[in-house]
XYZ file of N, CA and C in Angstrom:
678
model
N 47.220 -32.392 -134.829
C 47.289 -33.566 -133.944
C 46.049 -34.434 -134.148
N 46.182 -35.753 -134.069
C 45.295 -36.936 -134.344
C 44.253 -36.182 -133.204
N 42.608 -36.810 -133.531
C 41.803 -36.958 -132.642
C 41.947 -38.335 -131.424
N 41.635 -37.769 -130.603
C 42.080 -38.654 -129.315
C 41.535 -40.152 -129.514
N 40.305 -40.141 -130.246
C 39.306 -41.833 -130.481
C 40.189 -41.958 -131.342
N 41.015 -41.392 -132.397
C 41.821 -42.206 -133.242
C 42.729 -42.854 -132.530
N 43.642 -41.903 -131.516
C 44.955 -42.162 -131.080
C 44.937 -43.736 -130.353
N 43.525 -43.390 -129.403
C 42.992 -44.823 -128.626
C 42.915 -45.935 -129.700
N 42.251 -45.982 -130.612
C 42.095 -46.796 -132.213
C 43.859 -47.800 -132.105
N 44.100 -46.307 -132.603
C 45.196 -47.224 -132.864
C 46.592 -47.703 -131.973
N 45.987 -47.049 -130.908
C 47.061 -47.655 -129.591
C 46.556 -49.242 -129.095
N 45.010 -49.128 -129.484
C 44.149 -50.601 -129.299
C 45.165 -51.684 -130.219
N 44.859 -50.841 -130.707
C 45.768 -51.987 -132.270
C 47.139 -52.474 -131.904
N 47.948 -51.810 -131.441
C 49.214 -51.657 -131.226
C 49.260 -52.762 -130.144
N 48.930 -52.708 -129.060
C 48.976 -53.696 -127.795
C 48.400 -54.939 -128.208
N 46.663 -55.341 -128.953
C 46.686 -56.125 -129.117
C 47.941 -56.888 -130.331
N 48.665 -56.224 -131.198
C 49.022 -56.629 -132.000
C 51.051 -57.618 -131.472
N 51.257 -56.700 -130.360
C 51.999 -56.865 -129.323
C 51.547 -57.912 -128.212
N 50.379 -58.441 -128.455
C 50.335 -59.676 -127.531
C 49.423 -60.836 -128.160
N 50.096 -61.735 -128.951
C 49.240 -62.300 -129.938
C 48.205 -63.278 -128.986
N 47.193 -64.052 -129.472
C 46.164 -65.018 -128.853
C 46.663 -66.237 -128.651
N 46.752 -66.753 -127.254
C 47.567 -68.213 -127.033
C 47.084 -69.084 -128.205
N 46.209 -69.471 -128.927
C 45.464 -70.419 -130.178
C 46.386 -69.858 -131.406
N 46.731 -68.913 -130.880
C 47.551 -68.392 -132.411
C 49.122 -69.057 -131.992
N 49.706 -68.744 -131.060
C 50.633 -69.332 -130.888
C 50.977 -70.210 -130.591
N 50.012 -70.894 -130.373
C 50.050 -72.522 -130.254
C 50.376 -73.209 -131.160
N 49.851 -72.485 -132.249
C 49.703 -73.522 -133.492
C 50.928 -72.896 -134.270
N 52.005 -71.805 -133.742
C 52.427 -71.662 -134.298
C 53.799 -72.604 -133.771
N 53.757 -72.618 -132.718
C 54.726 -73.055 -131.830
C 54.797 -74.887 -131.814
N 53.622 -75.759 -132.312
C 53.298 -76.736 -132.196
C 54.116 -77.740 -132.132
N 54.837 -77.847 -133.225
C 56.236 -78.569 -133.573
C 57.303 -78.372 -132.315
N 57.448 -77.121 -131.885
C 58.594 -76.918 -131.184
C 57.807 -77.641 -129.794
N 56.325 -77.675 -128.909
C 55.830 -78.545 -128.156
C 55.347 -79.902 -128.317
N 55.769 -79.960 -129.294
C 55.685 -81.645 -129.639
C 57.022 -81.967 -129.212
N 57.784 -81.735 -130.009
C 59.158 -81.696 -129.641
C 59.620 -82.122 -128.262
N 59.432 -81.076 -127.428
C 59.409 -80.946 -125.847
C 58.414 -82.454 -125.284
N 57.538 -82.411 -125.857
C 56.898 -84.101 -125.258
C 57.367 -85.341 -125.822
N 58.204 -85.251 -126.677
C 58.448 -86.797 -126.885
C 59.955 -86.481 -126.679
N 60.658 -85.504 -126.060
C 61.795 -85.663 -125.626
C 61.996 -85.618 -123.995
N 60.732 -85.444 -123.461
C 60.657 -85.794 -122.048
C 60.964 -86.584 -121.253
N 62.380 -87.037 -120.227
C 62.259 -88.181 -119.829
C 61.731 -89.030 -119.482
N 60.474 -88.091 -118.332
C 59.671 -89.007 -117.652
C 58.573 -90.166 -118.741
N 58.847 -89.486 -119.990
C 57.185 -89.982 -121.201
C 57.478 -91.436 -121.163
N 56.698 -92.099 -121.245
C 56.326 -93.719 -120.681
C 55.766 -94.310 -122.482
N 56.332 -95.741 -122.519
C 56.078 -95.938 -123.777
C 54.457 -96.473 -123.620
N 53.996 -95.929 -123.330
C 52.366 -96.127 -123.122
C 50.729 -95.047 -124.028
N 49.942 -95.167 -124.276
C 49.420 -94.331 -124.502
C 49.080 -93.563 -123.684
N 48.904 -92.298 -123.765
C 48.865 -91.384 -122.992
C 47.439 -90.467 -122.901
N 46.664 -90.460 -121.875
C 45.171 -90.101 -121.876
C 45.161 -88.841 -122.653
N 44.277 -88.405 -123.564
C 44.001 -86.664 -123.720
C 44.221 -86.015 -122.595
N 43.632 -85.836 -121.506
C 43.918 -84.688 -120.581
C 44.659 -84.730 -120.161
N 45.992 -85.729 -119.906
C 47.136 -85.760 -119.508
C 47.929 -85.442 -120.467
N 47.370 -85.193 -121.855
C 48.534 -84.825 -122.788
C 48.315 -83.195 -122.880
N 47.177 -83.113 -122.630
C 46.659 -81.731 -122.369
C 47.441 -80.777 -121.833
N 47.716 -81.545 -120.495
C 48.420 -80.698 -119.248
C 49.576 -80.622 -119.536
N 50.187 -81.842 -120.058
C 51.707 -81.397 -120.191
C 51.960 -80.508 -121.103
N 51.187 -80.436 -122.836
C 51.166 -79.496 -123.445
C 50.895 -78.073 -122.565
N 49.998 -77.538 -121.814
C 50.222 -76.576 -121.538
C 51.202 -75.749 -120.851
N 51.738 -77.240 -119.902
C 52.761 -76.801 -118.605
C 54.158 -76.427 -119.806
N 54.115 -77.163 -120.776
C 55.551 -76.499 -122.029
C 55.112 -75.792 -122.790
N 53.878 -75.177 -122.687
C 53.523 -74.233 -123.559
C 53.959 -72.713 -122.960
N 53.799 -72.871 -121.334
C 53.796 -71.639 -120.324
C 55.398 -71.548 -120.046
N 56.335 -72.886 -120.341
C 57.545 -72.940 -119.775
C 58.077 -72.028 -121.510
N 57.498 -72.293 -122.222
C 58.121 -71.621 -123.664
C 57.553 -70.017 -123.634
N 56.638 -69.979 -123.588
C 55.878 -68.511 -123.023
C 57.322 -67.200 -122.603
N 57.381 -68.439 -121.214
C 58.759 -67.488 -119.897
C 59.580 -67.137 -120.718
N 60.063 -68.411 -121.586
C 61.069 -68.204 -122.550
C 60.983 -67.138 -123.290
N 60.106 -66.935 -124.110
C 59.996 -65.782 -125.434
C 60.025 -64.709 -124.835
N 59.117 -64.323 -123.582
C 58.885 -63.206 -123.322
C 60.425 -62.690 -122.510
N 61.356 -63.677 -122.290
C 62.852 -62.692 -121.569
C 63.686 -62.789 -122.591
N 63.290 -63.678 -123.970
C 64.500 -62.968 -125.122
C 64.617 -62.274 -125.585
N 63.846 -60.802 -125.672
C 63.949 -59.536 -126.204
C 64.817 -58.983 -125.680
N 65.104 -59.402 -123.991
C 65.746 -58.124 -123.383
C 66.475 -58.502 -123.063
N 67.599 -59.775 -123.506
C 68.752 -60.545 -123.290
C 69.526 -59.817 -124.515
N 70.239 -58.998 -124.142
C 70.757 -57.971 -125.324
C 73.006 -58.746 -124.687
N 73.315 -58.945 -125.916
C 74.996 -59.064 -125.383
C 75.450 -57.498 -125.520
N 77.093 -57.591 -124.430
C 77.621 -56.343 -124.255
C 79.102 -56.760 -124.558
N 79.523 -56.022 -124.399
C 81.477 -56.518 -124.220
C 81.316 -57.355 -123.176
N 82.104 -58.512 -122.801
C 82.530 -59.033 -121.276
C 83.629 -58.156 -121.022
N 83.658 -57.843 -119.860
C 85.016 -57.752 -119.121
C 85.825 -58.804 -118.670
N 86.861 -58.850 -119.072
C 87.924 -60.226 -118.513
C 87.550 -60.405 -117.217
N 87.337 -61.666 -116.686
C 87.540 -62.265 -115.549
C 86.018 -61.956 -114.888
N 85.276 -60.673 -115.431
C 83.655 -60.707 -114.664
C 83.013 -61.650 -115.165
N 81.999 -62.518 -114.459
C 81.018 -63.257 -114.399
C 79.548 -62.812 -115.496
N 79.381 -63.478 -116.712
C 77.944 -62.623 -117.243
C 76.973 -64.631 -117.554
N 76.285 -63.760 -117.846
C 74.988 -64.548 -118.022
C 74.874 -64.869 -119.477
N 74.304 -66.191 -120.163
C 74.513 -66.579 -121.381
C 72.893 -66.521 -121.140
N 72.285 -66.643 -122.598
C 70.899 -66.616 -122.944
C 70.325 -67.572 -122.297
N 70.952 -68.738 -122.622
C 70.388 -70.276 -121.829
C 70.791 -70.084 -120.641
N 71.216 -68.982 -120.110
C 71.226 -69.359 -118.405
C 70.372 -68.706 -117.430
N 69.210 -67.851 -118.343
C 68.274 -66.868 -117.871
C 66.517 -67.516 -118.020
N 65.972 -67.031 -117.182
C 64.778 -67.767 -117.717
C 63.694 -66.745 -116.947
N 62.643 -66.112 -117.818
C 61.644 -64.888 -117.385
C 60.359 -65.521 -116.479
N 59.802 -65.018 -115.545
C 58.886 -65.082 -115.048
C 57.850 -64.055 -115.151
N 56.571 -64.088 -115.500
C 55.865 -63.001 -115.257
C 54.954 -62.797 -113.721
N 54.899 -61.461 -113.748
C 54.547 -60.836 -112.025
C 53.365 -60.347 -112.171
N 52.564 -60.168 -111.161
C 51.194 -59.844 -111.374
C 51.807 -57.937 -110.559
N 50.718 -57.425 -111.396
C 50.474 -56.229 -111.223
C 51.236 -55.405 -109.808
N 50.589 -56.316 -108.984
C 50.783 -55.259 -107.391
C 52.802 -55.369 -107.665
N 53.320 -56.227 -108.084
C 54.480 -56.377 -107.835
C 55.227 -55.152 -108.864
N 54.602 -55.392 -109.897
C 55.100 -54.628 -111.004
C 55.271 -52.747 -110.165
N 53.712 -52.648 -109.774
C 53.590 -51.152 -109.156
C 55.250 -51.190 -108.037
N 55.411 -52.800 -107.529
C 56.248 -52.122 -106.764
C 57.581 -51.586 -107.192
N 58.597 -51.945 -108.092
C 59.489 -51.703 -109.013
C 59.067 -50.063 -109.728
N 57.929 -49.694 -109.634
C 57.782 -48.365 -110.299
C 57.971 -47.397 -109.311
N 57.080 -48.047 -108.288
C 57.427 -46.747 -106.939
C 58.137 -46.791 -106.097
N 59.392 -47.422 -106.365
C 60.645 -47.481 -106.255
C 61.317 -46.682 -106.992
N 60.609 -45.874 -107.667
C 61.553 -44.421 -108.566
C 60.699 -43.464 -108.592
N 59.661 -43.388 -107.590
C 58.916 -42.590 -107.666
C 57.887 -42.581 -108.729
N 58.160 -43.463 -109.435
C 56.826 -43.531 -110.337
C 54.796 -43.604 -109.656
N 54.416 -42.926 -109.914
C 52.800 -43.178 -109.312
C 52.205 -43.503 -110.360
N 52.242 -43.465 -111.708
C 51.341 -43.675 -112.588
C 50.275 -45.069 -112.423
N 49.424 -44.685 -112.884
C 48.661 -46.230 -112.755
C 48.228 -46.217 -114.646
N 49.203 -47.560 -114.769
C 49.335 -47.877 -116.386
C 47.933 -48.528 -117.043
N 48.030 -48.741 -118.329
C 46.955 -49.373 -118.533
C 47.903 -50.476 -119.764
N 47.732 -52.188 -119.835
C 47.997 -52.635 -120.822
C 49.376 -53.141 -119.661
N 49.360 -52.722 -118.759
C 50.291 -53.332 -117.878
C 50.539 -54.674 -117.798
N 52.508 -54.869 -118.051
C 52.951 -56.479 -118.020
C 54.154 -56.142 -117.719
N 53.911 -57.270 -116.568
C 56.015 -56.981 -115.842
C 56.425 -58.528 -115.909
N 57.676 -58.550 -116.000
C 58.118 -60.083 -115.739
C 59.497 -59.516 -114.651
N 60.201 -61.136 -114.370
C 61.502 -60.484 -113.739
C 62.420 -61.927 -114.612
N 63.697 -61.590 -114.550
C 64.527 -62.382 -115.454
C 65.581 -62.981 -114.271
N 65.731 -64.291 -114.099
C 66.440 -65.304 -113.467
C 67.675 -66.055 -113.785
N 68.757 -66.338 -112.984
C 69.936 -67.462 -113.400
C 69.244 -68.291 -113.646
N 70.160 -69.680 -113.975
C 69.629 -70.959 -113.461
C 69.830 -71.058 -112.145
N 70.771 -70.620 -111.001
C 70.862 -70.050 -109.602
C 69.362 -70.068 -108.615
N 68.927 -68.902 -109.807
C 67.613 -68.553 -108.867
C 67.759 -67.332 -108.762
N 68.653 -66.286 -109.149
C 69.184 -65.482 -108.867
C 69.015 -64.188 -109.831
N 68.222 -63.217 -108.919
C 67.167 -61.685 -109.751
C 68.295 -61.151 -110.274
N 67.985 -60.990 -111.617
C 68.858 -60.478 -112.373
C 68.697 -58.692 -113.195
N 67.344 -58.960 -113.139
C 66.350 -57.580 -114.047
C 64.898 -57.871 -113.998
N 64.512 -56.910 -113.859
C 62.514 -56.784 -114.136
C 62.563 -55.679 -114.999
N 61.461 -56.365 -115.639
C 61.227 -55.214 -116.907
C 59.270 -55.592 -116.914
N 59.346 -53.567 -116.588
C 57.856 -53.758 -116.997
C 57.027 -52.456 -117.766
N 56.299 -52.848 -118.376
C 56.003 -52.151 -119.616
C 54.134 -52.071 -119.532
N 54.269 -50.821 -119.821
C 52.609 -50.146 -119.923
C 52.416 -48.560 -120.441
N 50.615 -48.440 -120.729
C 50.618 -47.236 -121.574
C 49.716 -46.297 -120.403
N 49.713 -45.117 -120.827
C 49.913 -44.203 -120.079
C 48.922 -43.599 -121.171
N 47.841 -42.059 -121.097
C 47.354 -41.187 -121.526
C 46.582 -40.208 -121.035
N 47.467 -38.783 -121.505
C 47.039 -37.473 -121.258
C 46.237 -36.558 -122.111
N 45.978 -35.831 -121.310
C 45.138 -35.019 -122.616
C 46.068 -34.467 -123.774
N 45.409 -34.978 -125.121
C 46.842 -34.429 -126.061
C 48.068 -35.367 -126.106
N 47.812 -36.571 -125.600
C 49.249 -37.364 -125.640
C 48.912 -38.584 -125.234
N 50.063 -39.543 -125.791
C 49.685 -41.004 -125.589
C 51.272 -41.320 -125.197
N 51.507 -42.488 -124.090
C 53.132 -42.916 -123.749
C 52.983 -44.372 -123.675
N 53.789 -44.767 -124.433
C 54.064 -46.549 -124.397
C 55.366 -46.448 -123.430
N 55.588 -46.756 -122.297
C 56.847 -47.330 -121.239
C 57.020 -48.678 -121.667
N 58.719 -48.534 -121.076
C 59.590 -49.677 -120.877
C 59.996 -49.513 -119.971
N 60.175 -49.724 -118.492
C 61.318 -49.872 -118.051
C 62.330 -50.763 -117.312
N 63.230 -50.445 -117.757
C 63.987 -51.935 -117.285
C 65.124 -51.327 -115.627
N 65.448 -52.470 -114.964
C 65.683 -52.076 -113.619
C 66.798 -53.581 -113.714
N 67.786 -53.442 -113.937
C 69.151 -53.491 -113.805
C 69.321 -54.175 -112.312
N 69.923 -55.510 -111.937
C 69.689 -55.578 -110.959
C 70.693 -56.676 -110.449
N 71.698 -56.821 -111.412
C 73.092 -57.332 -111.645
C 73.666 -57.157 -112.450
N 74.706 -56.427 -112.705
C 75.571 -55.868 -113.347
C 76.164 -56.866 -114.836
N 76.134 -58.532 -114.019
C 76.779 -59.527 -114.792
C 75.301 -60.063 -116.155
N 74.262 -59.288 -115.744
C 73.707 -59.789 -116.859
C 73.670 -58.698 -118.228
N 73.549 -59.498 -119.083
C 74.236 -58.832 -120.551
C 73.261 -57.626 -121.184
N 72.730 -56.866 -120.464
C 71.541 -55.637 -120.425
C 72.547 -54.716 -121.499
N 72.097 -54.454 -122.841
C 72.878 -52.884 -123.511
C 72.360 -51.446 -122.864
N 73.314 -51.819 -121.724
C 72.793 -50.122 -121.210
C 73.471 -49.249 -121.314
N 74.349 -49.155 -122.280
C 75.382 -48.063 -123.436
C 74.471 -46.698 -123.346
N 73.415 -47.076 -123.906
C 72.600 -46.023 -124.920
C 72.463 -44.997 -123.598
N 71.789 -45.943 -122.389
C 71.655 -44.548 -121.514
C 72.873 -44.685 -120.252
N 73.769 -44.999 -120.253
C 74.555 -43.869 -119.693
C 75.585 -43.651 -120.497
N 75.511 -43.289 -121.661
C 75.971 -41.893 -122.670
C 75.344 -41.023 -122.502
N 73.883 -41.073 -122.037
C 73.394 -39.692 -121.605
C 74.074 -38.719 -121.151
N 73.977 -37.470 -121.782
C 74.799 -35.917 -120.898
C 73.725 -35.330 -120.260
N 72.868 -35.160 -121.476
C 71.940 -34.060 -120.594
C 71.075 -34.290 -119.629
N 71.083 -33.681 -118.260
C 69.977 -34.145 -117.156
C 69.184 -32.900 -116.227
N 68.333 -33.781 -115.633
C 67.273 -32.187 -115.275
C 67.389 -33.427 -113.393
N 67.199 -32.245 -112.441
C 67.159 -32.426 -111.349
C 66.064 -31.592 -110.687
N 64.889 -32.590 -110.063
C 63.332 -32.050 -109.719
C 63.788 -32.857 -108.846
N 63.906 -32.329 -107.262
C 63.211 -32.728 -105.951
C 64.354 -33.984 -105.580
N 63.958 -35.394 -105.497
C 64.954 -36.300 -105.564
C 64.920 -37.011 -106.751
N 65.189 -36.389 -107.545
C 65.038 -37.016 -108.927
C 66.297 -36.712 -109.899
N 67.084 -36.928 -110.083
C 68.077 -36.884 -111.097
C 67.661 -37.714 -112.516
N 67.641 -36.959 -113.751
C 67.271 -37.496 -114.751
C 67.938 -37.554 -115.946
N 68.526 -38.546 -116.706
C 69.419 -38.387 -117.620
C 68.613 -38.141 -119.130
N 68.768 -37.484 -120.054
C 67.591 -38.208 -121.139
C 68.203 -37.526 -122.423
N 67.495 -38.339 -123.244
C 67.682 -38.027 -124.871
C 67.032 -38.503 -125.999
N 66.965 -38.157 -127.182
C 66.181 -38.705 -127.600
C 66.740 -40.381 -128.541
N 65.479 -41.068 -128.794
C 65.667 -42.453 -129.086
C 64.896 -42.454 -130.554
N 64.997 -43.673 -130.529
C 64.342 -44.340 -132.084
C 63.129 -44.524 -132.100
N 62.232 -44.070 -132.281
C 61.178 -44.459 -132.577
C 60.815 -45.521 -133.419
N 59.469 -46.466 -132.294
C 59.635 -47.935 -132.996
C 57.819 -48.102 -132.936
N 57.258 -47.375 -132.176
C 55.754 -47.375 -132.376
C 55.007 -46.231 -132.788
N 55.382 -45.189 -131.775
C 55.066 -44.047 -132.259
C 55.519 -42.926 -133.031
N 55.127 -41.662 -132.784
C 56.265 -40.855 -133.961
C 57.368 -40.374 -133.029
N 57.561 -40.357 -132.008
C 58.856 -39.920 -131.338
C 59.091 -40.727 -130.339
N 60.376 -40.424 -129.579
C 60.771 -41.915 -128.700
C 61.913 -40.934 -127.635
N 62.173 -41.346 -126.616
C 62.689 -40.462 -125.536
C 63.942 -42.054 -124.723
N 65.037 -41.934 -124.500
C 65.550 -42.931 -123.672
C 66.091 -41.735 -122.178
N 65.543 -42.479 -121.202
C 65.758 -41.325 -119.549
C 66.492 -42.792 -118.849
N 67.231 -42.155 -117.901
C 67.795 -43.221 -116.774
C 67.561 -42.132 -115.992
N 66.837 -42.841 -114.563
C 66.120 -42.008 -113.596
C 67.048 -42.042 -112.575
N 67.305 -41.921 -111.512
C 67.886 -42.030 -110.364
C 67.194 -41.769 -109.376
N 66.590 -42.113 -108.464
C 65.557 -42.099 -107.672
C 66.138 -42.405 -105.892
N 66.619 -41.302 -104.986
C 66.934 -42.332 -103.325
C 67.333 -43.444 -103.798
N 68.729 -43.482 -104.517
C 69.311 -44.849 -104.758
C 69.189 -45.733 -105.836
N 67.613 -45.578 -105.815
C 67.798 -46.625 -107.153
C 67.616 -46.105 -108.425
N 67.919 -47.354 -109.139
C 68.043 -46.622 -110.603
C 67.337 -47.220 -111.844
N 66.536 -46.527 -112.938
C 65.612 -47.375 -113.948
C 65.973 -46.562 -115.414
N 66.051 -47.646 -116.255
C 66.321 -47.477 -117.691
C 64.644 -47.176 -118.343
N 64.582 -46.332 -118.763
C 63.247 -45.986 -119.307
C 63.312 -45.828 -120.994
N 62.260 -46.418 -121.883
C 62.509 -45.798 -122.963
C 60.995 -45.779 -123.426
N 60.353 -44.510 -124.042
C 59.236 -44.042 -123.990
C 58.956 -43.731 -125.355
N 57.911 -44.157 -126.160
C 57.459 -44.192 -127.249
C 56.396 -42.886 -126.770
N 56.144 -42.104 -127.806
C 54.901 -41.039 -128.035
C 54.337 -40.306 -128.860
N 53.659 -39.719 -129.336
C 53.021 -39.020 -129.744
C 53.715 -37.389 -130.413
N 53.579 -36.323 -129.185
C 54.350 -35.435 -128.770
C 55.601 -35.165 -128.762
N 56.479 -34.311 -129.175
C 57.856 -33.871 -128.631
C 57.578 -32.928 -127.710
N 57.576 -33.688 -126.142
C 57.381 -32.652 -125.177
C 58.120 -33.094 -124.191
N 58.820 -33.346 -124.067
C 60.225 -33.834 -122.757
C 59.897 -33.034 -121.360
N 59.110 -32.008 -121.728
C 59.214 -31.139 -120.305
C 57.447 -31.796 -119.878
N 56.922 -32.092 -120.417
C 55.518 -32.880 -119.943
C 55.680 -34.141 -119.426
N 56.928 -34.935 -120.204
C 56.989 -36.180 -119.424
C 58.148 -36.206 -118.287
N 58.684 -35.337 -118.093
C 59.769 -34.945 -116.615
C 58.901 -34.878 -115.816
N 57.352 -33.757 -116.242
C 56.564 -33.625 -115.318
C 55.928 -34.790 -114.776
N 55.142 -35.559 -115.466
C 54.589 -36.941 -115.510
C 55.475 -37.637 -114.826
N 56.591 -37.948 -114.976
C 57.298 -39.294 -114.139
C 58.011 -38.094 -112.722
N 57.709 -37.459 -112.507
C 58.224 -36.878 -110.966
C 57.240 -35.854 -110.225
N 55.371 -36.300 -110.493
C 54.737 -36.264 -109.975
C 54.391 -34.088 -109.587
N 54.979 -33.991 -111.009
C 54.988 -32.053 -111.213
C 54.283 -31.575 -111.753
N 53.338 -32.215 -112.551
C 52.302 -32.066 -113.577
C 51.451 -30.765 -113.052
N 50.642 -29.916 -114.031
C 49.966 -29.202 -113.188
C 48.511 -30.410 -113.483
């Protein structure tokens, strides 16, 4: 097993590499916010001060931001005839500061306190909560966990949540019903997909790690650990 300053090394790497520098994406994005300002209704055939071009650049820089960060998890499914679903352009992400995020976790009993922590929640054009998804890393002695989890929160939006409820196998600790199996690994060397069931509610989890130890992270997310 890696030494732990490595594992940190390169988990450093991993997150920053997962959240690029607004100057980087600015300039990558530039064209597409230019774009957005000279197709603005309100834009006046006038010159327009620097700091007022400033602001509007940023205010479509943060409105494109919302954007990128809820198209990962705008996944299509089958429709069902006649149910109501959500098209890509009809969703739009917000990000949540921390205390909110904790609250969506301990709502399944989660206690962990993450590190690298980022939650957003995903919207109609309505106004209308559709999913929060929030994601952070976790480390034990001997082990490192990248979380996802996503929290389902209308049926009509187009979430692929196939993968976990095909789940068979499940373990039952206390009020905890747990579905799980293993997944694809996409950061680390092994990968775990769980749907929790928690007093009602319910969270799609999918866990990047280190370890093949399923019975350490049952322990970890239902507060059994020794």
């Amino acid at each position: 097993m890696k030494n732990i300053k490595n594992i940190k090394k390169e988990i450093k790497q991993i997150a920053e590499k997962e959240t690029p520098q607004f100057q980087s994406w600015l300039q990558q994005n530039n064209q597409r916010i230019n774009d957005q300002l000279n197709n603005a209704p309100f834009r006046r055939q006038t010159v327009t001060k620097p700091n007022r071009l400033a602001k509007w650049a940023i205010a479509c820089a943060c409105m494109m931001i919302f954007v990128v960060v809820s198209l990962p998890f705008v996944l299509k499914t089958t429709q069902t005839p006649g149910s109501p679903t959500y098209e890509n352009s009809e969703v739009w992400g917000l990000l949540i500061d921390d205390e909110k995020s904790y609250e969506y976790l301990h709502s399944i009993g989660c206690n962990l306190t993450l590190t690298y922590l980022n939650g957003h929640e995903s919207y109609t054009q309505d106004n209308e909560l559709v999913l929060a998804n929030i994601r952070g890393h976790y480390e034990i002695v001997g082990d490192y966990y990248i979380f996802n989890f996503t929290f389902l929160l209308n049926d009509a939006y187009p979430f692929a949540k196939e993968s976990y409820e095909s789940l068979t196998e499940k373990v039952v600790v206390g009020d905890y019903t747990i579905y799980y199996g293993e997944g694809k690994a996409s950061l680390l060397k092994a990968a775990y997909l769980l749907k929790i069931q928690y007093k009602g509610n319910v969270c799609y989890l999918h866990v990047d790690c280190f370890e093949r130890s399923l019975e350490s992270l049952i322990a970890l997310l239902t507060n059994t650990q020794n």
